[in-house]
Coordinates of C-alpha atoms in Angstrom, one line a residue:
M1 CA 2.4 -12.3 15.0
D2 CA 1.2 -9.7 17.2
V3 CA 0.5 -6.1 15.6
A4 CA -0.7 -3.1 17.3
I5 CA -3.0 -0.7 15.9
I6 CA -1.6 2.9 16.7
G7 CA -2.2 6.7 15.3
L8 CA -4.3 9.9 15.8
P9 CA -7.7 10.1 16.6
Q10 CA -10.2 10.2 13.8
S11 CA -7.6 8.0 11.7
G12 CA -10.1 5.8 11.5
K13 CA -8.0 3.1 13.4
T14 CA -10.7 1.3 14.5
T15 CA -12.5 1.3 11.4
A16 CA -9.4 -0.3 9.8
F17 CA -9.6 -2.9 12.8
N18 CA -12.8 -3.9 11.9
A19 CA -12.4 -4.3 8.1
L20 CA -9.1 -6.6 9.1
T21 CA -11.0 -8.7 11.9
R22 CA -14.7 -8.6 10.5
G23 CA -14.9 -7.1 14.2
H24 CA -17.9 -5.1 15.4
A25 CA -15.6 -2.5 17.4
D26 CA -17.3 0.9 18.6
T27 CA -15.8 3.3 16.4
G28 CA -17.5 6.6 18.2
G29 CA -15.4 8.9 20.0
A30 CA -11.8 8.5 21.8
G31 CA -11.0 6.3 24.3
G32 CA -12.9 3.5 25.2
E33 CA -11.2 -0.2 25.5
M34 CA -8.7 -2.1 23.8
H35 CA -9.9 -4.1 21.1
V36 CA -8.3 -7.4 19.9
G37 CA -8.7 -9.8 16.8
V38 CA -7.3 -12.5 15.1
V39 CA -6.8 -12.9 11.3
K40 CA -6.1 -16.3 9.3
V41 CA -3.5 -15.7 7.0
A42 CA -5.2 -16.8 3.6
D43 CA -2.7 -19.4 1.6
P44 CA -3.9 -21.4 -1.4
R45 CA -1.0 -23.5 -1.0
L46 CA -2.6 -25.1 2.4
D47 CA -6.0 -25.4 0.7
V48 CA -4.4 -28.0 -1.9
L49 CA -2.5 -29.7 0.3
T50 CA -5.4 -30.0 2.3
E51 CA -7.4 -31.6 -0.4
M52 CA -4.4 -33.6 -0.9
Y53 CA -4.0 -35.1 2.3
R54 CA -7.4 -35.2 3.9
P55 CA -5.9 -33.9 7.3
K56 CA -8.4 -33.8 10.6
K57 CA -7.2 -30.3 10.5
T58 CA -6.2 -27.2 8.6
I59 CA -3.9 -24.7 10.6
Y60 CA -3.2 -21.4 8.9
A61 CA -1.1 -18.9 9.9
E62 CA -2.6 -16.1 12.2
V63 CA -2.3 -12.2 13.0
K64 CA -3.6 -11.2 16.3
Y65 CA -4.5 -7.1 16.2
W66 CA -4.6 -5.3 19.1
D67 CA -6.7 -1.7 18.5
L68 CA -5.2 0.3 21.5
P69 CA -7.4 3.0 23.0
G70 CA -6.7 6.4 21.9
P71 CA -6.7 9.4 24.4
E72 CA -9.7 11.2 25.9
S73 CA -8.9 14.0 24.8
L74 CA -9.1 14.3 21.0
A75 CA -6.7 18.0 21.5
R76 CA -4.0 15.5 22.3
S77 CA -2.5 12.7 20.2
Q78 CA -2.5 9.0 20.8
G79 CA 0.0 8.8 23.0
I80 CA 2.4 6.1 23.5
G81 CA 3.2 4.7 27.0
G82 CA 0.6 4.4 30.0
K83 CA -0.9 1.3 30.7
Y84 CA -1.0 0.1 27.4
L85 CA 3.4 0.2 27.1
N86 CA 3.4 -3.7 27.7
V87 CA 1.3 -4.4 24.6
L88 CA 3.3 -2.1 22.5
Q89 CA 6.4 -3.4 24.0
G90 CA 5.6 -7.1 23.2
A91 CA 4.1 -6.6 19.8
D92 CA 6.4 -8.0 16.7
A93 CA 5.6 -5.0 14.4
Y94 CA 3.0 -1.6 14.3
L95 CA 0.5 -0.9 12.1
L96 CA 0.1 3.1 11.9
V97 CA -3.1 4.0 10.6
V98 CA -2.6 7.6 8.7
R99 CA -5.7 9.9 7.8
A100 CA -6.1 10.8 4.5
F101 CA -9.9 10.7 3.6
T102 CA -11.2 13.9 3.4
N103 CA -14.5 13.6 5.5
A104 CA -15.6 16.8 6.7
A105 CA -18.3 15.4 9.3
V106 CA -15.1 14.0 11.3
V107 CA -13.6 16.8 12.5
H108 CA -9.4 15.7 12.6
P109 CA -8.2 17.1 15.8
L110 CA -5.2 19.2 14.5
E111 CA -7.8 20.6 12.1
S112 CA -6.5 20.0 8.7
V113 CA -5.4 16.2 6.8
D114 CA -1.8 16.1 6.2
P115 CA -0.9 12.2 6.1
G116 CA 3.4 13.3 6.4
R117 CA 2.5 15.5 9.2
D118 CA 0.8 12.9 11.2
L119 CA 3.0 10.2 10.2
A120 CA 6.1 12.1 11.4
N121 CA 4.1 13.1 14.5
M122 CA 3.6 9.8 15.2
L123 CA 7.3 8.3 14.3
G124 CA 8.1 11.2 17.0
E125 CA 6.0 10.1 19.7
L126 CA 7.9 6.4 19.3
A127 CA 10.8 7.8 19.6
F128 CA 10.1 9.9 22.9
A129 CA 8.9 7.0 24.5
D130 CA 12.0 5.2 23.8
L131 CA 14.1 8.6 24.7
E132 CA 12.4 8.8 28.2
V133 CA 13.3 4.7 28.8
L134 CA 16.7 5.6 28.1
E135 CA 17.2 8.9 29.8
R136 CA 15.9 6.6 33.0
A137 CA 18.5 3.9 32.4
V138 CA 21.2 6.6 32.1
V139 CA 20.3 8.1 35.3
K140 CA 20.0 4.3 36.9
L141 CA 23.3 3.2 35.8
E142 CA 25.1 6.4 36.9
E143 CA 23.8 5.9 40.4
G144 CA 24.8 2.3 40.1
L145 CA 28.3 2.7 39.4
K146 CA 28.4 5.4 42.1
K147 CA 27.6 2.5 44.2
S148 CA 29.5 -0.3 42.5
K149 CA 32.3 -2.5 43.1
V150 CA 35.4 -2.3 41.3
S151 CA 34.7 -6.0 39.6
E152 CA 31.0 -4.8 38.6
R153 CA 32.3 -1.9 37.0
P154 CA 33.4 -2.9 33.4
V155 CA 30.0 -4.1 32.9
L156 CA 28.1 -1.0 34.2
T157 CA 30.4 0.8 31.9
S158 CA 30.0 -0.9 28.7
Q159 CA 25.9 -0.8 29.3
L160 CA 26.3 2.7 29.7
E161 CA 28.9 3.7 26.9
T162 CA 25.7 1.9 25.2
I163 CA 22.8 3.5 26.4
K164 CA 24.4 7.0 25.6
K165 CA 26.1 6.2 22.1
V166 CA 21.8 5.2 21.1
R167 CA 20.5 8.5 23.0
A168 CA 22.4 10.9 21.4
S169 CA 21.6 9.0 17.8
F170 CA 17.9 8.9 18.6
E171 CA 18.8 12.6 19.5
D172 CA 19.9 13.1 15.8
G173 CA 16.4 11.6 14.7
V174 CA 17.9 8.2 14.0
P175 CA 15.2 5.6 15.5
L176 CA 17.0 2.4 17.0
R177 CA 15.8 0.4 13.5
R178 CA 18.3 2.7 11.2
Q179 CA 21.5 2.4 14.0
Q180 CA 24.0 0.0 13.0
L181 CA 25.1 -1.7 16.4
A182 CA 27.4 -4.8 17.3
G183 CA 25.6 -7.9 18.9
S184 CA 26.9 -7.0 22.4
E185 CA 24.8 -3.4 22.4
L186 CA 21.9 -5.3 20.7
S187 CA 22.0 -7.4 23.4
I188 CA 22.4 -4.7 26.2
L189 CA 19.3 -2.8 24.3
A190 CA 17.5 -5.8 24.5
N191 CA 16.4 -5.2 27.9
Y192 CA 15.0 -2.1 27.4
Q193 CA 12.3 -3.1 24.7
L194 CA 12.4 -0.1 22.7
L195 CA 9.6 0.6 20.5
T196 CA 11.7 2.2 17.2
A197 CA 13.5 -1.5 17.1
K198 CA 9.6 -2.4 15.9
P199 CA 8.9 -2.6 12.2
V200 CA 6.0 -0.3 11.3
I201 CA 3.5 -0.6 8.5
V202 CA 1.9 2.7 7.9
A203 CA -1.7 2.8 6.4
F204 CA -2.9 5.4 4.2
N205 CA -6.9 5.5 5.4
T206 CA -8.1 7.5 2.2
D207 CA -11.4 8.5 0.6
E208 CA -13.4 5.6 -1.2
A209 CA -11.9 7.3 -4.8
G210 CA -8.4 7.3 -3.5
P211 CA -6.1 8.6 -4.4
D212 CA -3.2 5.7 -3.1
I213 CA -0.7 7.6 -1.0
S214 CA 2.8 7.0 -0.7
L215 CA 5.6 7.8 1.4
D216 CA 7.8 9.4 -1.1
G217 CA 7.1 13.3 -1.3
L218 CA 5.9 13.6 2.4
G219 CA 8.4 15.8 3.2
L220 CA 10.3 13.0 5.6
S221 CA 13.5 12.2 6.4
E222 CA 15.0 9.0 5.3
N223 CA 15.5 8.0 8.5
E224 CA 11.5 8.4 8.9
T225 CA 10.8 6.1 6.2
A226 CA 13.2 3.7 5.7
G227 CA 12.6 0.4 6.6
L228 CA 9.0 1.3 6.9
G229 CA 6.0 -0.7 5.1
A230 CA 3.0 1.1 3.3
V231 CA -0.5 0.3 2.0
S232 CA -3.7 2.7 0.8
I233 CA -6.6 1.3 1.8
C234 CA -10.2 3.0 2.5
A235 CA -10.8 1.8 5.8
R236 CA -14.7 2.7 5.9
L237 CA -15.6 0.6 2.5
E238 CA -13.2 -2.1 3.6
E239 CA -15.3 -2.4 6.9
D240 CA -18.2 -2.4 5.1
L241 CA -16.9 -5.4 2.8
A242 CA -16.3 -7.2 5.7
S243 CA -19.3 -7.6 7.1
M244 CA -20.7 -8.8 3.7
P245 CA -20.7 -12.7 2.8
G246 CA -18.0 -13.5 0.5
D247 CA -19.2 -14.0 -2.8
E248 CA -21.4 -10.9 -2.2
A249 CA -18.5 -8.8 -1.1
D250 CA -16.2 -10.4 -4.0
E251 CA -19.4 -9.1 -6.4
F252 CA -19.1 -5.6 -5.1
R253 CA -15.4 -5.2 -5.2
R254 CA -15.8 -6.1 -9.3
E255 CA -18.7 -3.8 -9.4
L256 CA -16.7 -1.0 -7.6
G257 CA -13.3 -1.6 -9.1
V258 CA -11.6 -2.2 -5.6
G259 CA -8.4 -4.6 -5.8
E260 CA -7.8 -7.4 -2.8
P261 CA -8.9 -7.0 0.3
A262 CA -7.4 -5.1 2.8
V263 CA -6.5 -7.8 5.4
D264 CA -4.8 -9.6 2.5
Q265 CA -3.0 -6.1 1.3
M266 CA -2.1 -6.3 5.1
V267 CA -0.8 -9.5 5.3
R268 CA 1.3 -9.4 2.2
V269 CA 3.0 -5.7 3.3
S270 CA 3.0 -6.8 7.1
F271 CA 5.1 -10.3 5.8
Q272 CA 7.1 -8.9 3.6
T273 CA 8.5 -5.8 6.1
L274 CA 8.8 -8.3 8.8
G275 CA 11.3 -10.2 6.6
L276 CA 8.5 -13.4 7.4
I277 CA 7.9 -16.3 5.6
S278 CA 6.1 -19.5 5.8
F279 CA 7.4 -23.1 5.6
L280 CA 4.5 -26.0 5.8
T281 CA 3.9 -29.2 7.7
V282 CA 1.8 -32.3 6.6
G283 CA 0.4 -35.3 7.3
E284 CA -2.8 -37.2 8.1
D285 CA -3.6 -35.0 11.5
E286 CA -2.9 -31.9 10.7
V287 CA -1.4 -29.8 7.3
R288 CA -0.4 -26.4 8.9
A289 CA 1.6 -23.0 7.7
W290 CA 4.6 -21.3 10.1
S291 CA 5.7 -17.8 9.8
V292 CA 8.9 -17.8 10.8
P293 CA 11.8 -15.2 9.5
A294 CA 13.2 -15.8 6.3
G295 CA 16.5 -17.8 6.4
L296 CA 16.4 -19.4 9.8
S297 CA 18.0 -22.4 10.6
A298 CA 16.0 -25.3 10.1
Q299 CA 17.1 -26.2 13.6
L300 CA 15.5 -23.3 15.0
A301 CA 12.7 -23.8 12.4
A302 CA 12.1 -27.2 14.2
G303 CA 11.6 -25.1 17.6
T304 CA 8.8 -23.5 17.1
I305 CA 6.8 -26.3 16.9
H306 CA 8.5 -27.3 19.5
T307 CA 11.5 -26.7 22.1
D308 CA 12.1 -30.5 22.2
F309 CA 12.3 -30.5 18.0
Q310 CA 15.1 -28.1 18.6
R311 CA 16.9 -29.8 21.2
G312 CA 16.9 -33.1 19.5
F313 CA 17.0 -32.3 15.7
I314 CA 18.7 -34.6 13.8
R315 CA 17.7 -33.0 9.8
A316 CA 15.5 -32.0 8.1
E317 CA 13.5 -33.8 5.2
V318 CA 12.4 -30.8 2.8
I319 CA 10.6 -30.7 -0.6
P320 CA 9.5 -27.5 -2.2
Y321 CA 5.8 -26.8 -2.2
D322 CA 6.0 -27.2 -6.1
D323 CA 7.3 -30.2 -6.4
L324 CA 5.1 -31.7 -3.9
V325 CA 2.4 -31.0 -5.8
R326 CA 3.8 -31.9 -9.2
C327 CA 5.0 -35.6 -7.8
G328 CA 1.7 -36.0 -6.0
S329 CA 3.2 -37.3 -2.6
I330 CA 6.7 -37.0 -0.5
A331 CA 7.2 -40.8 -1.6
Q332 CA 7.4 -40.0 -5.3
G333 CA 9.0 -36.7 -4.2
R334 CA 12.0 -39.4 -2.5
K335 CA 11.7 -41.8 -5.9
E336 CA 12.4 -38.4 -8.4
G337 CA 15.0 -36.8 -6.2
V338 CA 13.6 -33.5 -5.0
L339 CA 13.0 -34.7 -1.5
R340 CA 16.5 -33.5 0.2
S341 CA 18.2 -34.0 3.5
E342 CA 19.3 -30.9 5.3
G343 CA 21.3 -30.1 8.1
K344 CA 20.9 -27.8 11.4
T345 CA 22.3 -25.0 9.5
Y346 CA 20.1 -25.2 6.5
G347 CA 18.1 -21.6 5.5
V348 CA 14.1 -22.4 5.3
K349 CA 12.7 -20.9 2.2
D350 CA 9.0 -19.5 1.9
G351 CA 7.1 -23.0 0.3
D352 CA 9.5 -25.9 2.0
V353 CA 7.0 -28.6 3.2
I354 CA 9.6 -30.1 6.0
N355 CA 9.7 -33.2 7.9
F356 CA 11.9 -32.9 11.0
L357 CA 13.6 -35.5 11.9
I358 CA 14.0 -35.6 16.1
N359 CA 15.6 -37.6 18.9
V360 CA 13.4 -37.9 21.6

């Protein structure tokens, strides 16, 4: 999963990046370079299965975070687009860091701390970037229609009608993720990689003592907040804790009364917002977690391992994690009747331990 981190200058987004990735990226000033870090998704189930199977390697699911540089001038917001537009378009989701801390020594570019205003501004920039793409698409399609052959016009007309329909909804304040569109319309839009189709997780960067911020009560519309994930963290504190050895950090958390680490909170909320689950594979070579959309068919899930698995899919042998641990082995699970044989359309569930049978 690739997550692009965006936010206004002085929101603490690079500090949040360091907290999540145990990185040491420079947090001073605007501009700079893009930072990239990979986080392994903690999954106690893999630890248990590793003890059971003693594999050569254990592979956890991963989240790659891309911390996009801020603008050179703090008088402007982060801005969406430019040379990093391809990163935004390729991301699976956005982590939007919103300032809620009150450190007077860190000057807010808009001169006051207002999480609702800042969140609305950043969501608006995503929508504005999409609107620019749609405007250019309309011009290009209209010009294409004038020069097209009669046989080409039905397809171009359909594309133009879809783009204009979506553009009108944008102008009414409805992001793409909130628009009700047919499959054929979504296929047309896929070519434009619109940003507001992506899930958004909002990280409210608070003072050490909080309080936690929720999306409710910020004065935003339902179209703006619906479907957003949200979490409150103190990025500066989490960055300090992330730099400590695990046992020492845990002790400090207990003393300070701080809950689960920011990375665990963020991954959990990200999986919920994106609708992701993990199925598991086990064996002597490796024990591994695979992140897929909830309910993905068994055949498509096989394709996440290798495209040949999808093409040659015969069936999936499935046993829930809890049953496997209770039985102690897949062979015992088969004897007890908890190992099931599932076909192509079976919807994969979180914690399914799967062995795919394929024709190669």
